[in-house]
Coordinates of C-alpha atoms and ligand atoms in Angstrom, one line a residue:
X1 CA 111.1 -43.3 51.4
X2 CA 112.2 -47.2 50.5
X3 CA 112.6 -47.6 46.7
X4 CA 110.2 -50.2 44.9
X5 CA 113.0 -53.2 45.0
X6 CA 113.3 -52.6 48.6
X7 CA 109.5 -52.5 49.5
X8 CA 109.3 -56.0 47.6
X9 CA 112.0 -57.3 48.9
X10 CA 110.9 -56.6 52.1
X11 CA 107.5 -58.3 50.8
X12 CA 109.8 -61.0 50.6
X13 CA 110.7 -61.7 53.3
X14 CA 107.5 -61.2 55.0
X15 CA 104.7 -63.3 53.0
X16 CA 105.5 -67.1 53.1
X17 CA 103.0 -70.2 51.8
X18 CA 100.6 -71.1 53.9
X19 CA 98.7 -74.6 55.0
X20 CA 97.3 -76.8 52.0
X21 CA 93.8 -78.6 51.8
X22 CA 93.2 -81.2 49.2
X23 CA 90.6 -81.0 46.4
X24 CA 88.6 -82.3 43.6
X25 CA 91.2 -81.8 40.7
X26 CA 87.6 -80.7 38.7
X27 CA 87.7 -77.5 41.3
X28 CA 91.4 -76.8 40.9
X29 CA 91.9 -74.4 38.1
X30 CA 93.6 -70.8 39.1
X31 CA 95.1 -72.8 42.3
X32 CA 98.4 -74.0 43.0
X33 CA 100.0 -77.1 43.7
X34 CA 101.5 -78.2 47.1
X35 CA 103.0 -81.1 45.9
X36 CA 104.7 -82.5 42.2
X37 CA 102.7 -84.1 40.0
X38 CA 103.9 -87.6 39.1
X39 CA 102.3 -89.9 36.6
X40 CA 102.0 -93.4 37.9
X41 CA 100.9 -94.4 33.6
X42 CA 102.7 -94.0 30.5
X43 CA 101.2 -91.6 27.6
X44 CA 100.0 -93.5 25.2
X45 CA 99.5 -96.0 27.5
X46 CA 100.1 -98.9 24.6
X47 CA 100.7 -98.9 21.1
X48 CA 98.2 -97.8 19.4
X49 CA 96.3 -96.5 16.7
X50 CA 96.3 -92.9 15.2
X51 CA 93.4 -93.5 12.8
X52 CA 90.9 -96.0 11.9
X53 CA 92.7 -98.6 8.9
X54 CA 94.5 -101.4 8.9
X55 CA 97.4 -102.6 11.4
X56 CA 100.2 -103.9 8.8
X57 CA 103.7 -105.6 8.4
X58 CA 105.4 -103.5 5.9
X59 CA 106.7 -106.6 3.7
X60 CA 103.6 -107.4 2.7
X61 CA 103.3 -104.4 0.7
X62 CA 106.3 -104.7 -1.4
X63 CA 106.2 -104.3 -4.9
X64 CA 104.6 -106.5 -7.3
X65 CA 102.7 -108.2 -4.3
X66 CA 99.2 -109.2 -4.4
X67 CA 96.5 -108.3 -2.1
X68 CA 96.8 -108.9 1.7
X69 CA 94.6 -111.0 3.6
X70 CA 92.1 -109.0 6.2
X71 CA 91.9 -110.9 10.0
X72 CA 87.9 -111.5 10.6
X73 CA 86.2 -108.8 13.2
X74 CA 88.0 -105.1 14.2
X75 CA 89.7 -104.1 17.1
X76 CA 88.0 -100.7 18.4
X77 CA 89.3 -98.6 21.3
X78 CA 89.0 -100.3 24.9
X79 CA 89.6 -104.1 23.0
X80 CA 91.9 -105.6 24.5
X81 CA 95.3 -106.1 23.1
X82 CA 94.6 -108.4 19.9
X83 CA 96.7 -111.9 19.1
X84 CA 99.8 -110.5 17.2
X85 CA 100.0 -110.1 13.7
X86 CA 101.1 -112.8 11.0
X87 CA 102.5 -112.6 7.8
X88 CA 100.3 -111.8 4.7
X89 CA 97.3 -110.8 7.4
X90 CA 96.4 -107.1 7.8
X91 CA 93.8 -106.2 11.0
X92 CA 91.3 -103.6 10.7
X93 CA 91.3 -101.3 13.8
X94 CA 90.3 -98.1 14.9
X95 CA 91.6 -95.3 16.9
X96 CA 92.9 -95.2 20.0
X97 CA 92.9 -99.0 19.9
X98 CA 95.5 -101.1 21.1
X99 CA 97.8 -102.7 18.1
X100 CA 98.7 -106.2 17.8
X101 CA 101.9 -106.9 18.1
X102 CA 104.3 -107.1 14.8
X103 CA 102.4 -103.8 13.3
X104 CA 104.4 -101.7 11.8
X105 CA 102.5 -99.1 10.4
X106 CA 98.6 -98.2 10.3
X107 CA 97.2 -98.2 6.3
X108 CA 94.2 -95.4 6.4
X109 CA 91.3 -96.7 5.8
X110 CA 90.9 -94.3 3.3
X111 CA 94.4 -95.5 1.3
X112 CA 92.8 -98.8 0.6
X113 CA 91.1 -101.0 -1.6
X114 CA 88.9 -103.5 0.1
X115 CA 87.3 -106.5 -2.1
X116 CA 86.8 -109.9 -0.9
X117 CA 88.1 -110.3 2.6
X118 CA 91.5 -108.8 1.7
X119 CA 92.8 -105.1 1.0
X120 CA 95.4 -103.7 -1.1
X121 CA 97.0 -100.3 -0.1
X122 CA 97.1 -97.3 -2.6
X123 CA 100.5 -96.2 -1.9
X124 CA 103.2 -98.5 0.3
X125 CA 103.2 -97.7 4.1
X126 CA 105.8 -96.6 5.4
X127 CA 107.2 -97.5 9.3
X128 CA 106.0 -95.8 12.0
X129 CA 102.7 -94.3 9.5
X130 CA 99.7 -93.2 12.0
X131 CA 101.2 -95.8 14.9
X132 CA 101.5 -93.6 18.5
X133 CA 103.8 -95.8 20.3
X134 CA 103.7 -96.4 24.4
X135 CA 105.4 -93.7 26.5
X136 CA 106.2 -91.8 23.5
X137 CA 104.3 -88.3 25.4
X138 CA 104.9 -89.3 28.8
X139 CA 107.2 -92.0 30.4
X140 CA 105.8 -93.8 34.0
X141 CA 107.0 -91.6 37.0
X142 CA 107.8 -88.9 34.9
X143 CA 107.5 -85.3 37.0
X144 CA 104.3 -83.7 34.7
X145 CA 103.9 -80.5 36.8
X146 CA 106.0 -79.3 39.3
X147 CA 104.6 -77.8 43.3
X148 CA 104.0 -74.0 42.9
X149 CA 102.3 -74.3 39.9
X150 CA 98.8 -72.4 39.3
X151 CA 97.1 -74.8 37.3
X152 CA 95.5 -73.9 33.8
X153 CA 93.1 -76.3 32.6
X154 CA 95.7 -78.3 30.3
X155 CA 97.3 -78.7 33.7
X156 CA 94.4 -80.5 34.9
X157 CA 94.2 -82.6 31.6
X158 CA 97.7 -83.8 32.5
X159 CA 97.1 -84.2 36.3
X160 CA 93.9 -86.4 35.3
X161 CA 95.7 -88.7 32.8
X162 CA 98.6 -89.4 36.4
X163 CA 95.4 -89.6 38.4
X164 CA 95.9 -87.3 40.9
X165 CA 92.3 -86.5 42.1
X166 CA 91.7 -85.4 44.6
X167 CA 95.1 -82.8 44.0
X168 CA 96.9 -81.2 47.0
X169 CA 97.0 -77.3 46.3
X170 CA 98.0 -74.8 48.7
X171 CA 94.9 -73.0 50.6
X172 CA 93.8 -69.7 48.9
X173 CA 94.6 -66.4 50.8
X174 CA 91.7 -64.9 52.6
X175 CA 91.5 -61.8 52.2
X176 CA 89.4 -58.5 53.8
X177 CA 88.9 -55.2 52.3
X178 CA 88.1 -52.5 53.5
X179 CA 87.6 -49.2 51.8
X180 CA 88.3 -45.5 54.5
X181 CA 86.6 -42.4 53.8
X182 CA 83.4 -40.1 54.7
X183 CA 83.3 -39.2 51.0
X184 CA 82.3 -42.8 49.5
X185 CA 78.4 -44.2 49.6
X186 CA 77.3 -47.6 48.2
X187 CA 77.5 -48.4 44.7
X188 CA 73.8 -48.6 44.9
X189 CA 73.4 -45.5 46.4
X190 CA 72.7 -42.0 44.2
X191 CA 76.3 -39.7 45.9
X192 CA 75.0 -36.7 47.6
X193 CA 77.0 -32.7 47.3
X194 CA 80.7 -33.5 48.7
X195 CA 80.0 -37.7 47.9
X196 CA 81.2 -40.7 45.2
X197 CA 80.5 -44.2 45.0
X198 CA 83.5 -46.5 46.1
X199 CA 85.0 -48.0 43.3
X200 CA 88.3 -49.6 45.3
X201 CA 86.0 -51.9 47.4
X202 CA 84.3 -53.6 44.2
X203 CA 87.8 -53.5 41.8
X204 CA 89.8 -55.1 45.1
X205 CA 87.0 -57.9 45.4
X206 CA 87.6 -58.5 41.9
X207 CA 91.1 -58.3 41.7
X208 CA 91.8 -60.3 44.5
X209 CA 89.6 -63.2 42.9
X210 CA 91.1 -62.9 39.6
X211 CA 94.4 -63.9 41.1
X212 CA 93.3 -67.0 43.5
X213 CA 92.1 -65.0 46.9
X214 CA 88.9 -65.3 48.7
X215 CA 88.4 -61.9 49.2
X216 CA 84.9 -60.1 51.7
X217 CA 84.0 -56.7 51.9
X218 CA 84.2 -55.2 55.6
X219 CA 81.8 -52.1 56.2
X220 CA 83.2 -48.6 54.8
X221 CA 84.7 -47.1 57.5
X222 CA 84.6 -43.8 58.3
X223 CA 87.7 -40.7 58.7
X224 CA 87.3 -41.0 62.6
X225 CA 89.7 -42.6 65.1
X226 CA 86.9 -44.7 66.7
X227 CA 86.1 -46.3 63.4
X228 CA 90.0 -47.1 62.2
X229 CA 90.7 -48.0 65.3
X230 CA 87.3 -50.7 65.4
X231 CA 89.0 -51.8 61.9
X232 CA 92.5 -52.9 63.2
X233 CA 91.1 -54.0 66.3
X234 CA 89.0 -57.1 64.7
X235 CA 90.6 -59.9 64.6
X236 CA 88.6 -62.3 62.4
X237 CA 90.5 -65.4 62.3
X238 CA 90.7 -67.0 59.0
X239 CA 91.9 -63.4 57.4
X240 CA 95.5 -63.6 56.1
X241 CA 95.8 -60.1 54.5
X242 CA 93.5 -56.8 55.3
X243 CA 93.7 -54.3 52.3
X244 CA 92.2 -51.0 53.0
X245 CA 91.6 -48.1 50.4
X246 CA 92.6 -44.3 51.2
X247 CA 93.6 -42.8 54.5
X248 CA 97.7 -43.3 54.1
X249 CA 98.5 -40.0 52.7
X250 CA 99.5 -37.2 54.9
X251 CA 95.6 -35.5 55.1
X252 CA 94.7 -34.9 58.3
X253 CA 91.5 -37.0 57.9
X254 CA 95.1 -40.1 56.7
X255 CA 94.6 -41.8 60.6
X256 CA 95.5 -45.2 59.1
X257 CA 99.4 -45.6 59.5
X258 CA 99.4 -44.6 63.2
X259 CA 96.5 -46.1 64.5
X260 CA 97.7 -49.5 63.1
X261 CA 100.4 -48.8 64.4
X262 CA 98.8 -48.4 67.9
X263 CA 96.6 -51.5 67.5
X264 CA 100.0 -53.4 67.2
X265 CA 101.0 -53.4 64.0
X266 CA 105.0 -53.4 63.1
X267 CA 105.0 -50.6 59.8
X268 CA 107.5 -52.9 57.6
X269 CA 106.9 -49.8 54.9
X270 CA 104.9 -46.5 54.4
X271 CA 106.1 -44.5 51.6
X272 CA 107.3 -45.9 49.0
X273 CA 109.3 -44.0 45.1
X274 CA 106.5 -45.1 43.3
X275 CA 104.3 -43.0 40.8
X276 CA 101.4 -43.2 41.4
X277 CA 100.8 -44.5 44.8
X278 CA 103.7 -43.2 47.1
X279 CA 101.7 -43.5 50.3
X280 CA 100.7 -47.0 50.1
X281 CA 101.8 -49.2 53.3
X282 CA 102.5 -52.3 54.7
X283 CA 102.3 -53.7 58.1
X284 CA 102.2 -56.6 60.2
X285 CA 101.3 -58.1 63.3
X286 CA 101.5 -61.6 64.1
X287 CA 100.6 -63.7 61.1
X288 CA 98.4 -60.8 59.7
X289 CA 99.2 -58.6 57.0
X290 CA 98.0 -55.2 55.9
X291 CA 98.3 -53.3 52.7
X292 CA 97.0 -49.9 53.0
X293 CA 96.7 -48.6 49.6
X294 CA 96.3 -45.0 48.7
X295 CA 92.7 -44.0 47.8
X296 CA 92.9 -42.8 43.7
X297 CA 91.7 -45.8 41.9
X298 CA 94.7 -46.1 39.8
X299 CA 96.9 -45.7 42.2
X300 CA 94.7 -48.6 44.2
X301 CA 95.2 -51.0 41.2
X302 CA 98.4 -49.9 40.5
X303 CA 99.6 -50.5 43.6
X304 CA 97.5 -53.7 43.9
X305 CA 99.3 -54.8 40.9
X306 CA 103.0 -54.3 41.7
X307 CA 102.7 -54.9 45.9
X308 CA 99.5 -57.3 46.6
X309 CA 99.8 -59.7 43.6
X310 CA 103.5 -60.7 45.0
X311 CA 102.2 -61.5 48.5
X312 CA 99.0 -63.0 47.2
X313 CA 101.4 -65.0 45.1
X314 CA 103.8 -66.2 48.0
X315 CA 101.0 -66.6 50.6
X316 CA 99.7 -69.1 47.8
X317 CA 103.0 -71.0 47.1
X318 CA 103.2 -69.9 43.1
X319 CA 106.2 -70.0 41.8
X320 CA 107.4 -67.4 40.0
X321 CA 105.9 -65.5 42.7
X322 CA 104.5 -61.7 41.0
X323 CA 103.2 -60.5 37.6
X324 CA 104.4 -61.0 34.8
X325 CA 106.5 -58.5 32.6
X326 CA 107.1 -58.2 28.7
X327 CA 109.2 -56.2 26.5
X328 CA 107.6 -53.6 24.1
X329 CA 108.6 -50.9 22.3
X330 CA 107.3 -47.8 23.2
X331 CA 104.4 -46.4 21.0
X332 CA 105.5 -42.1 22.0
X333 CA 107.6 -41.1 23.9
X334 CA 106.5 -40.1 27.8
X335 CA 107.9 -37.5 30.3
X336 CA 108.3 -38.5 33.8
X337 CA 107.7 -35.6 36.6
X338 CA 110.1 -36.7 40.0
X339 CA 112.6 -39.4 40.4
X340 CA 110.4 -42.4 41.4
X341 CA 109.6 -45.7 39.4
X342 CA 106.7 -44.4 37.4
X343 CA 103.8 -47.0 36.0
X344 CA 102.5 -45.6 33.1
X345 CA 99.0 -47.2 31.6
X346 CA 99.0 -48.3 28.5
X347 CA 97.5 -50.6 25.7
X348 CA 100.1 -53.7 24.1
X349 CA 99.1 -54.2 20.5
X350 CA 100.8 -56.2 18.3
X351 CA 102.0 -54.0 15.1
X352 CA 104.1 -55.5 12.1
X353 CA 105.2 -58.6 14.5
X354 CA 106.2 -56.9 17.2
X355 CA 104.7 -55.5 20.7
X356 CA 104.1 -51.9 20.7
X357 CA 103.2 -50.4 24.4
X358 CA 100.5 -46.8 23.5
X359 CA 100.9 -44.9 26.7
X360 CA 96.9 -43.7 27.8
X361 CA 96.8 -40.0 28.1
X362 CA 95.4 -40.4 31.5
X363 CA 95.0 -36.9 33.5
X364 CA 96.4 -38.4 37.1
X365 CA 95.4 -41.6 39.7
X366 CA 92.1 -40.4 39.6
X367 CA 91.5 -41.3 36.1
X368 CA 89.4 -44.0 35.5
X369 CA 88.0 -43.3 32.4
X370 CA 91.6 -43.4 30.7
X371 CA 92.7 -46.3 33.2
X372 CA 89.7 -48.2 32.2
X373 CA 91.0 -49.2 28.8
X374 CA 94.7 -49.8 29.6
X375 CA 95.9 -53.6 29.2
X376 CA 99.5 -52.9 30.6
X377 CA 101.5 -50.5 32.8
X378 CA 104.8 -49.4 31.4
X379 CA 107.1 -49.9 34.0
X380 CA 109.9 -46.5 34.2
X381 CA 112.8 -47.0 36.0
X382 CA 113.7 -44.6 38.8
X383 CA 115.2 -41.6 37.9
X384 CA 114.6 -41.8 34.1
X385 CA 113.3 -38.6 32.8
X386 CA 112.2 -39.1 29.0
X387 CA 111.9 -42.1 26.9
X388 CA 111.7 -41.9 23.4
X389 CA 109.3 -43.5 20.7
X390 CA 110.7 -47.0 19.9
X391 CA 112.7 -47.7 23.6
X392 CA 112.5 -50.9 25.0
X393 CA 109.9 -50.9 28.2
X394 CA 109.6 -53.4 30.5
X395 CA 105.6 -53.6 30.4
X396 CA 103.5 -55.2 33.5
X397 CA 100.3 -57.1 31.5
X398 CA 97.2 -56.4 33.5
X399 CA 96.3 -60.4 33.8
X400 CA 92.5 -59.5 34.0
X401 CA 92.8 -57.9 30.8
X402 CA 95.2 -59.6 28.4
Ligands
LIG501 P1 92.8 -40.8 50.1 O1 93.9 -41.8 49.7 O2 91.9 -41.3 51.2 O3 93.4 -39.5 50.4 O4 91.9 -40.6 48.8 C1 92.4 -40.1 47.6 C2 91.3 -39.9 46.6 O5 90.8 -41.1 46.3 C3 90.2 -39.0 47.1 O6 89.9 -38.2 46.0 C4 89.1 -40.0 47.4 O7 87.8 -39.4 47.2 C5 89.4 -41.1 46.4 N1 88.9 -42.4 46.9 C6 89.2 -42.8 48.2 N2 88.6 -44.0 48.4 C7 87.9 -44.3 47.3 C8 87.1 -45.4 46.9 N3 86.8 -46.4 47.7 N4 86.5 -45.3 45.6 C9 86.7 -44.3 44.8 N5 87.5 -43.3 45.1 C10 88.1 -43.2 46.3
LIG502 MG1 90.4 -40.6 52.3

């Protein structure tokens, strides 16, 4: 049995970015970009005004001065750029409009006194006041979001303003699922003596969404060699990855490790120090991958969580490639039973300032009820056997739920 930091490393060296499509940048939040993002404008793209007042030279103002003379008409946003500014003139403007040159400062319109075609400030400007000045943001060519990126909608603000539309992102991992097991009837269905409704297929469809795959269900497929072997022998083309649910444990009714094996597949891992989810595996043939994941539902999501989010992550070209982890201090102190990497779920909070990680009390892998509310798994190193209140945990956030 591999130890966690082998089976990803071996992960690693097995998933790599795929082909890239380009796209409207309106449909491109939650995917990730295939090439930099460089802006071919400044930010502000001219000088211009922060509020609606008056574009001023600062002399003007000076003590013991008299009122200042206002230039005929305004300048609102999209003018274009106004004759430059005289002595003893002031020019009413608005925001986001472009300034004449000279200003050096922007007078609020609320800071002045306006009588007879001139204005007199309430308190002297100062240089610089409410004036945003060309390329003080963003300078031309600048580099505003790097390939690898999985872009958030302020992303997209930025890649909008540099005009890249349509964007080139890398294409999203396909993905099938496909849950084992003579137990499991439909979600819709009412479960008979001896049956339960499959939880793994729905939670994987959503989980691989949440984090940027196309994901579609397969049939259930039933604890019989004809059926697993009809699994790994379609071939549908467009599938990168095939995640199955249950069937990689060492039950007799567990046919999924050899019969991949026997439809072609090279094992790159089964059985892996991890608590829970031990059996899960990982295979390949050609450029298709496949994750079988032990049948509890945590240790499905679990697994899905610290395995299948790093190769969903390379096969999609985002950098830094796996979730993310923070450090908390622990809430109580937890026990660990055997040597291997334990995930513990648990709920962050933020207490006094600082990030506090609340083990659940959860009864095992099959417990979903206690699983349901966790927002984190506390991450256990290998071979630790107690960890007291108020030790530092490296904490995995649950992306779907933070
Ligand atoms: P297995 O990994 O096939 O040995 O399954 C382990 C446990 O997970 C068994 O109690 C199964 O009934 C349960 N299980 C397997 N598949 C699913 C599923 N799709 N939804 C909910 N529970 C499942
Ligand atoms: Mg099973």
């Amino acid at each position: 049995m591999i130890k966690v930091s082998e089976a990803l490393e071996i992960l690693r060296g097995a998933c790599a970015a795929g082909s890239t499509e380009m796209i409207a940048l309106r449909e491109s939040a939650g995917r990730v970009l295939a090439r930099d993002v460089q802006s071919d404008v400044a930010w502000p793209p001219f000088d211009t005004s922060a509020m609606d007042g008056y574009a001023v030279i600062l002399s003007d103002f000076a003590a013991g001065k008299g009122p200042v003379a206002e230039r005929p008409g305004l300048v609102g946003a999209g003018a274009a750029p106004p004759a430059p500014l005289k002595k003893g003139e002031a020019v009413r403007i608005m925001t986001g409009a472009p300034v004449p040159g000279g200003t050096e400062a922007i007078v609020p319109v609320e800071k002045v006194l306006r009588e007879e075609g001139a204005i007199t400030a309430l308190a002297s400007p100062e240089r610089g006041d409410h004036l945003r000045l060309r390329g003080e943001s963003i300078q031309e060519g600048a580099v505003l979001l790097s390939r690898g990126r999985r872009l958030v909608p302020s992303d997209i603000a930025l890649a909008a303003l540099a005009g890249a539309d349509p964007v080139h992102v890398y294409r999203r991992p396909r993905i099938a699922i496909a849950v084992t097991g003579n137990e499991l009837v439909a979600t819709t269905a009412k479960p008979g003596p001896g049956q339960l409704r499959d939880s793994n297929g729905p939670m994987l469809e959503a989980l691989c969404r949440a984090h940027g795959a196309e994901a579609t269900a397969r049939l259930p497929v039933a604890d019989e060699d004809d059926a697993v072997r009809r699994l790994f022998a379609r071939e549908a083309a467009d599938e990168d990855i095939l995640v199955t649910s249950g069937g990689v444990s060492a039950g007799d009714l567990d046919l999924l490790p050899a019969e991949a094996q026997r439809s072609g597949f090279e094992i790159l891992f089964h059985g892996v120090a991890i608590r829970p989810g031990k059996p899960v595996a990982f295979g390949r043939r050609g450029d298709k991958l496949w994750f079988g994941l032990p049948g509890n539902p945590v240790s499905t999501s679990v697994c899905f969580h610290v395995f299948v989010r790093l190769a969903l992550d390379l096969l999609s070209g985002a950098e830094p490639a796996g979730p993310v982890f923070v450090s908390a201090l622990l809430a109580r102190p937890i026990t660990i039973k055997g040597k291997r990497e334990t995930y513990t779920d648990a709920v962050l909070s933020v207490a006094d300032g600082t990030l506090r990680a609340k083990p659940m009390r959860s009864r095992g892998s099959h417990d979903l009820g206690a699983y349901a509310s966790a927002n984190a798994l506390i991450r256990v190193p290998h071979g630790t056997e107690t960890l007291a209140e108020g030790a530092v945990v490296d904490c995995l956030v649950l992306g779907d739920r933070l």
